[in-house]
Amino acid sequence: MNSPNETNKSPVPQRLLCLGFGDLAARLTAALPPQEWAISGLSRSQKSSTVAGLTQGNAADPAALRALLQQDVNQVLVTLTPDARTEQAYRMAYLDPVRQLVLACRKLGIAPHLLFVSSTAVYAQNRGEWVDEASSAEPLQFNGRILRQAEQLLEYSELPYTLLRFSGIYGRNATIPPQMPSQRSGFSPGHWTNRIHVDDCVGSLAFVLDRYARAQQSSGLLVASDRRPVTQGAIENWLRAAQGLPRQTWHKLKGSGKRCCSGQLQRLGYRFQLEDFRQAYGRG
């Protein structure tokens, strides 16, 4: 695990509550040192874990939240996902649980560190601009708007918090070369894309949790994305070269999309395990 300070040992154990227990939470909790972490979780579906005590329930249920938060929780990890890609589903998945989480902490008079997994979908920039923590986040689509509203609930909560904005997550499946971008609808060779390998999602989450455990330092807003944004055309030609196919040449490329910079996360001390998609797919 990347650690902000190897000599400053954290209290043992830290009590971590996971709201949502999908793939990321399962991978993370399996990677945390068991002697340093006591983990509980709330999942809307019935699940089992060898490292976490799980409760089935609704993350927006005030009674369920208070019952779990009363267990001397030090940190709360929020990794929720909607049931559908609709505005109502996003509000139920993100906005309602975060609002109830903040209210529950206030009523109990506690201030655990709240780590919320957000997305670079909160950025509306679409002309190839670089975006980081200082860039404006004025999303045009409902998913980005709701995520931004959930972020703001934490920003205004007066509780210690970290917002970790992930770009597109990849690497959950076998690292075989993916489908050619040109074989998908909406292919634009000049369009910038951003991604982060699931191993670095887990690594950055563990880093933020460990940083708070050791130094009681929340990290505020952080962008988490591979160090090298890449255009769809560059991905296309890399895959073509890997398969022994001739390169494509495009003229009058129209630049679009954004380029995400994770410099602040790196300045805090996190070291990416994978530079970009080329290194990941090169494993296979």
Tab-separated table of N, CA and C in Angstrom, residues 70-130:
chain	number	residue	atom	x	y	z
A	70	GLN	N	-23.050	4.207	15.235
A	70	GLN	CA	-22.841	4.171	16.679
A	70	GLN	C	-21.783	3.164	17.112
A	71	GLN	N	-21.240	2.411	16.167
A	71	GLN	CA	-20.238	1.396	16.487
A	71	GLN	C	-18.822	1.981	16.463
A	72	ASP	N	-18.678	3.208	16.980
A	72	ASP	CA	-17.371	3.873	17.067
A	72	ASP	C	-16.650	3.917	15.725
A	73	VAL	N	-17.381	4.283	14.681
A	73	VAL	CA	-16.818	4.325	13.335
A	73	VAL	C	-15.849	5.500	13.202
A	74	ASN	N	-14.659	5.230	12.667
A	74	ASN	CA	-13.678	6.282	12.400
A	74	ASN	C	-13.822	6.883	11.008
A	75	GLN	N	-14.135	6.005	10.027
A	75	GLN	CA	-14.205	6.450	8.639
A	75	GLN	C	-15.374	5.752	7.945
A	76	VAL	N	-15.957	6.459	6.975
A	76	VAL	CA	-17.065	5.916	6.188
A	76	VAL	C	-16.697	6.003	4.711
A	77	LEU	N	-16.759	4.877	4.020
A	77	LEU	CA	-16.510	4.831	2.579
A	77	LEU	C	-17.843	4.705	1.859
A	78	VAL	N	-18.116	5.629	0.942
A	78	VAL	CA	-19.387	5.650	0.219
A	78	VAL	C	-19.125	5.285	-1.239
A	79	THR	N	-19.503	4.058	-1.614
A	79	THR	CA	-19.347	3.592	-3.002
A	79	THR	C	-20.693	3.045	-3.464
A	80	LEU	N	-21.582	3.938	-3.803
A	80	LEU	CA	-22.936	3.556	-4.173
A	80	LEU	C	-23.106	3.574	-5.683
A	81	THR	N	-24.054	2.796	-6.174
A	81	THR	CA	-24.334	2.755	-7.611
A	81	THR	C	-25.847	2.762	-7.828
A	82	PRO	N	-26.313	3.416	-8.885
A	82	PRO	CA	-27.760	3.450	-9.159
A	82	PRO	C	-28.242	2.151	-9.779
A	83	ASP	N	-29.549	1.886	-9.609
A	83	ASP	CA	-30.164	0.710	-10.226
A	83	ASP	C	-30.375	0.893	-11.719
A	84	ALA	N	-30.492	2.154	-12.147
A	84	ALA	CA	-30.757	2.449	-13.557
A	84	ALA	C	-30.149	3.797	-13.889
A	85	ARG	N	-29.996	4.067	-15.169
A	85	ARG	CA	-29.448	5.361	-15.585
A	85	ARG	C	-30.593	6.344	-15.788
A	86	THR	N	-31.238	6.704	-14.690
A	86	THR	CA	-32.305	7.692	-14.701
A	86	THR	C	-32.030	8.696	-13.591
A	87	GLU	N	-32.637	9.881	-13.715
A	87	GLU	CA	-32.407	10.915	-12.705
A	87	GLU	C	-32.900	10.466	-11.333
A	88	GLN	N	-34.056	9.823	-11.288
A	88	GLN	CA	-34.581	9.357	-10.008
A	88	GLN	C	-33.665	8.318	-9.377
A	89	ALA	N	-33.170	7.390	-10.190
A	89	ALA	CA	-32.283	6.352	-9.657
A	89	ALA	C	-30.995	6.953	-9.116
A	90	TYR	N	-30.473	7.969	-9.785
A	90	TYR	CA	-29.249	8.622	-9.308
A	90	TYR	C	-29.500	9.373	-8.003
A	91	ARG	N	-30.645	10.021	-7.883
A	91	ARG	CA	-30.954	10.713	-6.629
A	91	ARG	C	-31.070	9.719	-5.476
A	92	MET	N	-31.698	8.594	-5.729
A	92	MET	CA	-31.867	7.585	-4.682
A	92	MET	C	-30.539	6.944	-4.316
A	93	ALA	N	-29.647	6.823	-5.296
A	93	ALA	CA	-28.373	6.143	-5.052
A	93	ALA	C	-27.341	7.040	-4.398
A	94	TYR	N	-27.328	8.328	-4.747
A	94	TYR	CA	-26.270	9.221	-4.278
A	94	TYR	C	-26.768	10.312	-3.330
A	95	LEU	N	-27.723	11.086	-3.784
A	95	LEU	CA	-28.103	12.282	-3.037
A	95	LEU	C	-28.797	11.950	-1.720
A	96	ASP	N	-29.775	11.056	-1.751
A	96	ASP	CA	-30.512	10.722	-0.531
A	96	ASP	C	-29.614	10.087	0.531
A	97	PRO	N	-28.788	9.088	0.198
A	97	PRO	CA	-27.925	8.495	1.231
A	97	PRO	C	-26.919	9.479	1.818
A	98	VAL	N	-26.320	10.331	0.978
A	98	VAL	CA	-25.330	11.281	1.504
A	98	VAL	C	-26.007	12.291	2.429
A	99	ARG	N	-27.189	12.749	2.044
A	99	ARG	CA	-27.915	13.691	2.908
A	99	ARG	C	-28.216	13.042	4.260
A	100	GLN	N	-28.689	11.803	4.250
A	100	GLN	CA	-29.021	11.117	5.503
A	100	GLN	C	-27.768	10.791	6.314
A	101	LEU	N	-26.666	10.518	5.641
A	101	LEU	CA	-25.409	10.254	6.336
A	101	LEU	C	-24.956	11.488	7.114
A	102	VAL	N	-24.993	12.634	6.480
A	102	VAL	CA	-24.592	13.879	7.143
A	102	VAL	C	-25.516	14.176	8.325
A	103	LEU	N	-26.824	14.022	8.126
A	103	LEU	CA	-27.779	14.274	9.206
A	103	LEU	C	-27.567	13.313	10.373
A	104	ALA	N	-27.304	12.041	10.070
A	104	ALA	CA	-27.093	11.053	11.129
A	104	ALA	C	-25.858	11.401	11.951
A	105	CYS	N	-24.786	11.824	11.279
A	105	CYS	CA	-23.572	12.216	12.009
A	105	CYS	C	-23.849	13.400	12.927
A	106	ARG	N	-24.610	14.364	12.430
A	106	ARG	CA	-24.937	15.536	13.247
A	106	ARG	C	-25.760	15.142	14.467
A	107	LYS	N	-26.774	14.293	14.275
A	107	LYS	CA	-27.643	13.902	15.383
A	107	LYS	C	-26.889	13.107	16.432
A	108	LEU	N	-25.924	12.312	16.002
A	108	LEU	CA	-25.138	11.512	16.931
A	108	LEU	C	-23.983	12.302	17.536
A	109	GLY	N	-23.696	13.469	16.981
A	109	GLY	CA	-22.591	14.279	17.475
A	109	GLY	C	-21.231	13.668	17.208
A	110	ILE	N	-21.092	13.014	16.039
A	110	ILE	CA	-19.823	12.373	15.682
A	110	ILE	C	-19.294	12.993	14.396
A	111	ALA	N	-18.013	12.818	14.147
A	111	ALA	CA	-17.391	13.404	12.954
A	111	ALA	C	-16.401	12.427	12.327
A	112	PRO	N	-16.902	11.294	11.797
A	112	PRO	CA	-15.994	10.385	11.085
A	112	PRO	C	-15.552	10.994	9.761
A	113	HIS	N	-14.438	10.517	9.251
A	113	HIS	CA	-13.976	10.935	7.928
A	113	HIS	C	-14.849	10.262	6.876
A	114	LEU	N	-15.416	11.057	5.977
A	114	LEU	CA	-16.315	10.552	4.938
A	114	LEU	C	-15.593	10.561	3.597
A	115	LEU	N	-15.415	9.388	3.019
A	115	LEU	CA	-14.742	9.239	1.732
A	115	LEU	C	-15.783	8.865	0.688
A	116	PHE	N	-16.053	9.790	-0.226
A	116	PHE	CA	-17.105	9.619	-1.224
A	116	PHE	C	-16.500	9.389	-2.602
A	117	VAL	N	-16.865	8.291	-3.239
A	117	VAL	CA	-16.402	7.995	-4.593
A	117	VAL	C	-17.316	8.699	-5.585
A	118	SER	N	-16.764	9.684	-6.282
A	118	SER	CA	-17.491	10.467	-7.264
A	118	SER	C	-16.934	10.150	-8.656
A	119	SER	N	-17.106	11.064	-9.577
A	119	SER	CA	-16.738	10.799	-10.966
A	119	SER	C	-16.319	12.080	-11.668
A	120	THR	N	-15.451	11.939	-12.658
A	120	THR	CA	-15.079	13.086	-13.488
A	120	THR	C	-16.222	13.499	-14.415
A	121	ALA	N	-17.370	12.818	-14.322
A	121	ALA	CA	-18.566	13.234	-15.057
A	121	ALA	C	-19.069	14.593	-14.579
A	122	VAL	N	-18.558	15.087	-13.449
A	122	VAL	CA	-18.977	16.416	-12.972
A	122	VAL	C	-18.380	17.539	-13.812
A	123	TYR	N	-17.403	17.224	-14.674
A	123	TYR	CA	-16.800	18.235	-15.540
A	123	TYR	C	-17.525	18.265	-16.883
A	124	ALA	N	-17.864	19.472	-17.338
A	124	ALA	CA	-18.537	19.609	-18.629
A	124	ALA	C	-17.579	20.005	-19.753
A	125	GLN	N	-16.311	20.251	-19.415
A	125	GLN	CA	-15.347	20.687	-20.431
A	125	GLN	C	-15.292	19.670	-21.575
A	126	ASN	N	-15.257	20.183	-22.818
A	126	ASN	CA	-15.351	19.277	-23.966
A	126	ASN	C	-14.556	19.764	-25.165
A	127	ARG	N	-13.470	20.518	-24.911
A	127	ARG	CA	-12.633	20.976	-26.017
A	127	ARG	C	-11.182	20.561	-25.825
A	128	GLY	N	-10.991	19.466	-25.123
A	128	GLY	CA	-9.640	18.985	-24.881
A	128	GLY	C	-8.933	19.657	-23.727
A	129	GLU	N	-9.671	20.437	-22.897
A	129	GLU	CA	-9.053	21.140	-21.775
A	129	GLU	C	-8.542	20.155	-20.724
A	130	TRP	N	-7.481	20.583	-20.023
A	130	TRP	CA	-7.038	19.871	-18.828
A	130	TRP	C	-7.959	20.274	-17.678
